[in-house]
Short mmCIF file of C-alpha atoms and ligand atoms in Angstrom, two decimals:
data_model
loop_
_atom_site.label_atom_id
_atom_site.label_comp_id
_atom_site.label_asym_id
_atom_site.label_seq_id
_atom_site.Cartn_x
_atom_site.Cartn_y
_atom_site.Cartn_z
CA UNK A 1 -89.18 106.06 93.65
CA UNK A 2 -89.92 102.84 91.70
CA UNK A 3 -87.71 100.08 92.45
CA UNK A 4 -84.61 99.21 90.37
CA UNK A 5 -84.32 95.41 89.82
CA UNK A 6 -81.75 94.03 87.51
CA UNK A 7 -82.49 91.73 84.75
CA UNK A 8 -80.45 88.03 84.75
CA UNK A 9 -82.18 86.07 82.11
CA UNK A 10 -84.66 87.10 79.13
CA UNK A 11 -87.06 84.09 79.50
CA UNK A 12 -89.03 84.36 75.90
CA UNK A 13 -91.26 87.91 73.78
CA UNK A 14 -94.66 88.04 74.40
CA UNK A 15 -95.89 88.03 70.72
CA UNK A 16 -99.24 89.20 71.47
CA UNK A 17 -98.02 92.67 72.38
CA UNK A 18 -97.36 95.07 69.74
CA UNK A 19 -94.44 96.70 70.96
CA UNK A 20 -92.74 92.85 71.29
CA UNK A 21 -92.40 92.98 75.58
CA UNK A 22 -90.46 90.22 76.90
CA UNK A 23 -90.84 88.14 79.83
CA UNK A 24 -87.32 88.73 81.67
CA UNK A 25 -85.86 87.14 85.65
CA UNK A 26 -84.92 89.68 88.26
CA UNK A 27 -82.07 89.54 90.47
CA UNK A 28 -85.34 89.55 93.07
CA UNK A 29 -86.40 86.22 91.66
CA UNK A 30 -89.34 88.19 90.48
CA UNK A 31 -90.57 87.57 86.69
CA UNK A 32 -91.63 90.75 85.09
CA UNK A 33 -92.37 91.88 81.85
CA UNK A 34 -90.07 94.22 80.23
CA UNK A 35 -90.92 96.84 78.04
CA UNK A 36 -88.22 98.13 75.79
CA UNK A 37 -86.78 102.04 75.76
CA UNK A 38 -85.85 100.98 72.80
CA UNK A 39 -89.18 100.02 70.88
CA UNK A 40 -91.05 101.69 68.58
CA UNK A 41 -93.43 103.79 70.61
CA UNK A 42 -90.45 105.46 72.57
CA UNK A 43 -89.90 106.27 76.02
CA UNK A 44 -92.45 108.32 75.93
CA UNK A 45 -94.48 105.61 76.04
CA UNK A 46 -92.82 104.00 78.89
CA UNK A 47 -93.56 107.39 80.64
CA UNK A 48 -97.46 107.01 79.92
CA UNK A 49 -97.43 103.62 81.47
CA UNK A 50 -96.00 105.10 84.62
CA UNK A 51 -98.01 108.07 85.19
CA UNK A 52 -101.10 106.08 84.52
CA UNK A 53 -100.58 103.25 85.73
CA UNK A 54 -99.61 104.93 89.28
CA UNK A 55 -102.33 107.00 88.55
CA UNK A 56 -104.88 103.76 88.43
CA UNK A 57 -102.80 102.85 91.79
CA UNK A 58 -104.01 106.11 94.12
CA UNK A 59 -107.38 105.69 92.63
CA UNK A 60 -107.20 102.12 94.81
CA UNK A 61 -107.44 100.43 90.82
CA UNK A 62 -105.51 96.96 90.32
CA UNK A 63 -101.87 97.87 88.59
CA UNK A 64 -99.46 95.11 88.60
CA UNK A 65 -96.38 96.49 90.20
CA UNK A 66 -94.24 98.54 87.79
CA UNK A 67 -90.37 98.50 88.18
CA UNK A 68 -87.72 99.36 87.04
CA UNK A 69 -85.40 96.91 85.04
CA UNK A 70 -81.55 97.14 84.11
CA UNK A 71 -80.76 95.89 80.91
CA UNK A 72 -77.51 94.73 80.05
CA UNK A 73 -77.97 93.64 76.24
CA UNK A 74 -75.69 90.04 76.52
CA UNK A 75 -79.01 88.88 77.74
CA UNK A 76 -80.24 88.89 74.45
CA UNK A 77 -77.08 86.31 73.26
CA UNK A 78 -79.14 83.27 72.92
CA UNK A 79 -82.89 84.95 70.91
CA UNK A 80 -82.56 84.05 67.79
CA UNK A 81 -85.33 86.95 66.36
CA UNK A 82 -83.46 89.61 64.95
CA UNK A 83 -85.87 92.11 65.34
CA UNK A 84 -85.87 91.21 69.15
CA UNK A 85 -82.22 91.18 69.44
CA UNK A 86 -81.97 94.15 68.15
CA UNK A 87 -84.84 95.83 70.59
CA UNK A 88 -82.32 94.45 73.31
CA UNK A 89 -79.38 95.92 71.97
CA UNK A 90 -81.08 99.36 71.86
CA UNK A 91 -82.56 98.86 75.39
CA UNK A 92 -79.44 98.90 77.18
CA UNK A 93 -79.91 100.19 80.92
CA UNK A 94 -83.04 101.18 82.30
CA UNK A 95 -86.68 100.18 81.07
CA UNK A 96 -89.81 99.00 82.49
CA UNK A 97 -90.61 96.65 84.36
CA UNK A 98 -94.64 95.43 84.79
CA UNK A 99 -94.72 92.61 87.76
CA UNK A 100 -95.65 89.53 85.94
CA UNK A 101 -99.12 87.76 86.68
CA UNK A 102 -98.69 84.16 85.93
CA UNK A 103 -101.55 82.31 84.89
CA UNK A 104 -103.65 85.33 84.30
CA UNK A 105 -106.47 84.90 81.54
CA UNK A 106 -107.73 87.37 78.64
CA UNK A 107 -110.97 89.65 79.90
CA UNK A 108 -113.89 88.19 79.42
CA UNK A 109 -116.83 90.50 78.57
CA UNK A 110 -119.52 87.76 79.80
CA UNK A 111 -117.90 88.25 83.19
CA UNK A 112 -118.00 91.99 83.84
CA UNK A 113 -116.94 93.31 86.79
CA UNK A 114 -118.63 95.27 89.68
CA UNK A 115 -120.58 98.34 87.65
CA UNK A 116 -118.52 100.37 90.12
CA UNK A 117 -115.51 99.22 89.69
CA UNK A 118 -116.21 99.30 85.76
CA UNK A 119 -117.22 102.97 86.19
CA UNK A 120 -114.26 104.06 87.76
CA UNK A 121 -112.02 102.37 85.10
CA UNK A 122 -113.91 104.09 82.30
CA UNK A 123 -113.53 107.73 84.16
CA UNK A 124 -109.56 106.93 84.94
CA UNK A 125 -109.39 106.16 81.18
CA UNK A 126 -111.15 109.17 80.34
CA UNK A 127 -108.54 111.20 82.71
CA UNK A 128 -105.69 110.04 81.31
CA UNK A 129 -106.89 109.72 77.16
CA UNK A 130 -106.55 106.24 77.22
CA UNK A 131 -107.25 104.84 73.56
CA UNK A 132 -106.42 100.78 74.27
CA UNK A 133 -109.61 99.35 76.69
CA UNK A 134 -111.54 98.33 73.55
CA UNK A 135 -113.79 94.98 72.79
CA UNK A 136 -110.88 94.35 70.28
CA UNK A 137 -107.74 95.25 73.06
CA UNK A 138 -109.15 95.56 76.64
CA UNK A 139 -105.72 95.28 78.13
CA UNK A 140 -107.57 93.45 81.23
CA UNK A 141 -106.11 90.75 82.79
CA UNK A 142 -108.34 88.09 85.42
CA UNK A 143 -106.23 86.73 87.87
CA UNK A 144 -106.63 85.05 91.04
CA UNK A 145 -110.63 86.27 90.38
CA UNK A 146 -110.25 89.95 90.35
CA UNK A 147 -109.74 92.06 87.29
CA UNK A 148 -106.32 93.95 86.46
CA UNK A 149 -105.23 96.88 84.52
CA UNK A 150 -102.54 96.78 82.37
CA UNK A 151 -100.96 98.20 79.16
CA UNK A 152 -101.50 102.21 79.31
CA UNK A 153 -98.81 103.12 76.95
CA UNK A 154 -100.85 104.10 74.43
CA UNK A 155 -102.70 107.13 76.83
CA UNK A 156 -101.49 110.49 77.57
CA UNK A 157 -100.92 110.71 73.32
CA UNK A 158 -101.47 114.14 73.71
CA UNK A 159 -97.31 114.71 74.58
CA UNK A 160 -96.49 112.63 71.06
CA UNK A 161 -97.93 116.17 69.20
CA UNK A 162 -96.94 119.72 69.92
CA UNK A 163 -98.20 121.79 72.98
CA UNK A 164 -99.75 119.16 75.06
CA UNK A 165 -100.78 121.99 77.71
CA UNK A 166 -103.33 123.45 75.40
CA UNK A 167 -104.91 120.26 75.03
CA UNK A 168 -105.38 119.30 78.85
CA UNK A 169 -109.24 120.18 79.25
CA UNK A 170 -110.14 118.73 75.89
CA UNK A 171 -112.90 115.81 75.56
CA UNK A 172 -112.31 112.51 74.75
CA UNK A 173 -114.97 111.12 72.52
CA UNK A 174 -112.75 107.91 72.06
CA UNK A 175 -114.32 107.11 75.71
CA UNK A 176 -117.45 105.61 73.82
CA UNK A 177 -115.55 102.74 72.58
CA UNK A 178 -114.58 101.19 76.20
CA UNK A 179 -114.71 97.97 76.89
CA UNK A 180 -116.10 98.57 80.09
CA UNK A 181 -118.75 101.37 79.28
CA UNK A 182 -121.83 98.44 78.86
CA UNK A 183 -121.03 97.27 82.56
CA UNK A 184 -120.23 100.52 84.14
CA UNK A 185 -122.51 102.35 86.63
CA UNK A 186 -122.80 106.45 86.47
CA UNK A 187 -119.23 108.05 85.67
CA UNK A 188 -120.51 111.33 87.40
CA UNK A 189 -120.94 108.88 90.52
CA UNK A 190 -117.55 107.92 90.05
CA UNK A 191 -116.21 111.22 89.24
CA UNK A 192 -117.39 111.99 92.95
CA UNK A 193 -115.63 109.44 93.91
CA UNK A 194 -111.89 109.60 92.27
CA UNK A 195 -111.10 113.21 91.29
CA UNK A 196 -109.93 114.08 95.08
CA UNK A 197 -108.19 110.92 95.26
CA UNK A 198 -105.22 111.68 91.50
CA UNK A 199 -102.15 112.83 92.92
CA UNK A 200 -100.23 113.29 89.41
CA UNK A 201 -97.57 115.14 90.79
CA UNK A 202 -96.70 112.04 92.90
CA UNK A 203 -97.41 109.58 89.86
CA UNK A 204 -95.41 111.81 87.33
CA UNK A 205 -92.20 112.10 90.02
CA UNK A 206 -91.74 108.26 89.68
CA UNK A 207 -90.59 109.19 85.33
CA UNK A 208 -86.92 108.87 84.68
CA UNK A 209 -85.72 112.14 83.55
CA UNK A 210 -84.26 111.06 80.47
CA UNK A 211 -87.76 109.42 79.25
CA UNK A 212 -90.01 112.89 79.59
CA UNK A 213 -90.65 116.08 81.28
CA UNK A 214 -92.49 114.88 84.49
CA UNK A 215 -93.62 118.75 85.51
CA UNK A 216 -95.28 118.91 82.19
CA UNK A 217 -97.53 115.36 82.79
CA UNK A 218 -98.04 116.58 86.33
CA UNK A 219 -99.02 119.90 85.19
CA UNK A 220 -100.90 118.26 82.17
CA UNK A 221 -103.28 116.05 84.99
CA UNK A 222 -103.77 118.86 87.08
CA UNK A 223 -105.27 121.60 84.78
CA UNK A 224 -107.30 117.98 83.91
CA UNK A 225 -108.71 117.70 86.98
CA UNK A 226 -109.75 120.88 87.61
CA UNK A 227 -113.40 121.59 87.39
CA UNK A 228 -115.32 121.67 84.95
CA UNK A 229 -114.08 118.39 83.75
CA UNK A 230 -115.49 117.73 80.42
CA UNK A 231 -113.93 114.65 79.54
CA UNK A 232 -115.62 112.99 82.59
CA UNK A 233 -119.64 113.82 80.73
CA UNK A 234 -119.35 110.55 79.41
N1 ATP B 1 -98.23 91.83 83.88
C1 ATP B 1 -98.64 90.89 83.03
N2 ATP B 1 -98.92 89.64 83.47
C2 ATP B 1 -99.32 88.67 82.59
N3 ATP B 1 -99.48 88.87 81.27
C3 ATP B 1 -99.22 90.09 80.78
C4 ATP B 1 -98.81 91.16 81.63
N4 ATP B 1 -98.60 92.26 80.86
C5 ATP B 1 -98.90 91.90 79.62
N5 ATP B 1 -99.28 90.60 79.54
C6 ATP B 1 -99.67 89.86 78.32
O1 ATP B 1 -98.93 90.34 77.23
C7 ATP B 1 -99.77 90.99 76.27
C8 ATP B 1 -99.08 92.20 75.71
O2 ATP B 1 -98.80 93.12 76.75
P1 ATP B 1 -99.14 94.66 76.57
O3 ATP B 1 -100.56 94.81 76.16
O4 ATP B 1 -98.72 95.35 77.80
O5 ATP B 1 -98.14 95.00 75.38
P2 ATP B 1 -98.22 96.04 74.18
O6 ATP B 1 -97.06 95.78 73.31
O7 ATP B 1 -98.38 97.40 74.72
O8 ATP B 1 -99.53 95.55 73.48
P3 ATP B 1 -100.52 96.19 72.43
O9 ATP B 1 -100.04 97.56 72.11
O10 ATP B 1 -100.47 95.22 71.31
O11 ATP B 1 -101.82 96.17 73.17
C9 ATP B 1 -101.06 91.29 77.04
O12 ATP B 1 -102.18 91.35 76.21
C10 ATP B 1 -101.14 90.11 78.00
O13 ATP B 1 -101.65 88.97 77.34
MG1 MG B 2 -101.83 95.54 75.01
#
């Protein structure tokens, strides 16, 4: 189970993101930032971020924490966006919760990480069809030093379309555009090293029922990971 923290004050939106997150206090004392049920991209997106994300976490990857945060929309009483207030009204009770990293900077590509370390964030990416690690939107994080994942809501697209089952096994030529390809060492290597270590059945528990099917994502990484794995020839 994720852990359930309750929100108590909606500090200020993070512009940069797309989907308008928010930087919200928990009842933990814990700043996190919140992204809305009730935005654009759907739960569904909310779902990807989990199953990767926890995903990125058995692989021994850097995830900030991910929670989950009670809404209750008064929060939202003193923003004076409309478009935000109204992504808080339609965000009452749960949403996500990503632990906030305070002082983190942007990825910087003259600073590459370890090549293996790089490798085995281009093969998780390539597990789990993740579009958003490019020179233009790494959705990297440095903090305290060490590099950081975040952002995977855009991966796992395949469940916005019909019959994401029959797409499982496919490639992912939209691998070639990662940040982190120029730095990384051999993706076979690291396919040696991470496909015994997924356990998407564990990562795919942790969705709220109400956001997705969590059998079908399990099922969906599974029938992934299963030799041959084309989408890890990269
Ligand atoms: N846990 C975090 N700690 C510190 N800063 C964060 C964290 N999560 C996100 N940010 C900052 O907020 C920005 C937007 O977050 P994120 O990429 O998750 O949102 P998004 O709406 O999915 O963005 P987009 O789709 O535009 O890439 C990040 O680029 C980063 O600068
Ligand atoms: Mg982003």
């Amino acid at each position: 189970m994720l852990r359930t923290v309750t929100a108590t004050r909606y500090v200020t939106p993070l512009r940069e993101g797309g989907s308008l997150p928010g930087i919200v206090e928990a009842d933990d004392d814990g700043l996190y930032v919140l992204k809305f049920r009730g935005a654009g991209q759907g739960p569904k997106a909310l779902a990807a971020e989990i199953v990767a994300g926890e995903l990125a976490r058995d692989l021994g990857l850097p995830v900030p924490e991910l929670v989950l945060i009670e809404l209750d929309p008064a929060l939202g009483a003193a923003e004076p966006d409309p478009e935000i207030q109204e992504l808080i009204a339609a965000s009452a009770g749960i949403n996500l919760g990503v632990d906030f990293l305070p002082g983190s900077l942007p990825y910087n590509p003259t600073e590459p990480p370890d090549a293996d370390l790089a490798a085995d964030v281009v093969w998780l990416d390539a597990l789990i069809t993740n579009v958003d690690r490019t020179p233009r939107n790494p959705n990297l994080l440095r903090w305290h030093g060490n590099l950081w994942l975040i952002d995977h809501g855009a991966s796992l697209y395949a469940f916005h379309g019909p019959d994401p089952l029959a797409r499982a096994k496919n490639a992912f030529p939209p691998i070639r555009d990662h940040v982190l390809l120029p730095a990384a060492s051999s993706i076979a290597a690291a396919d040696e090293r991470l496909a015994g270590k997924a356990d998407p059945a564990r990562a795919a528990s942790l969705v709220p029922e109400d956001w997705a099917n969590g059998d079908l994502y399990a099922e969906f990484l599974h029938e992934r990971l299963q030799a041959p794995r084309v989408w890890a020839d990269v």
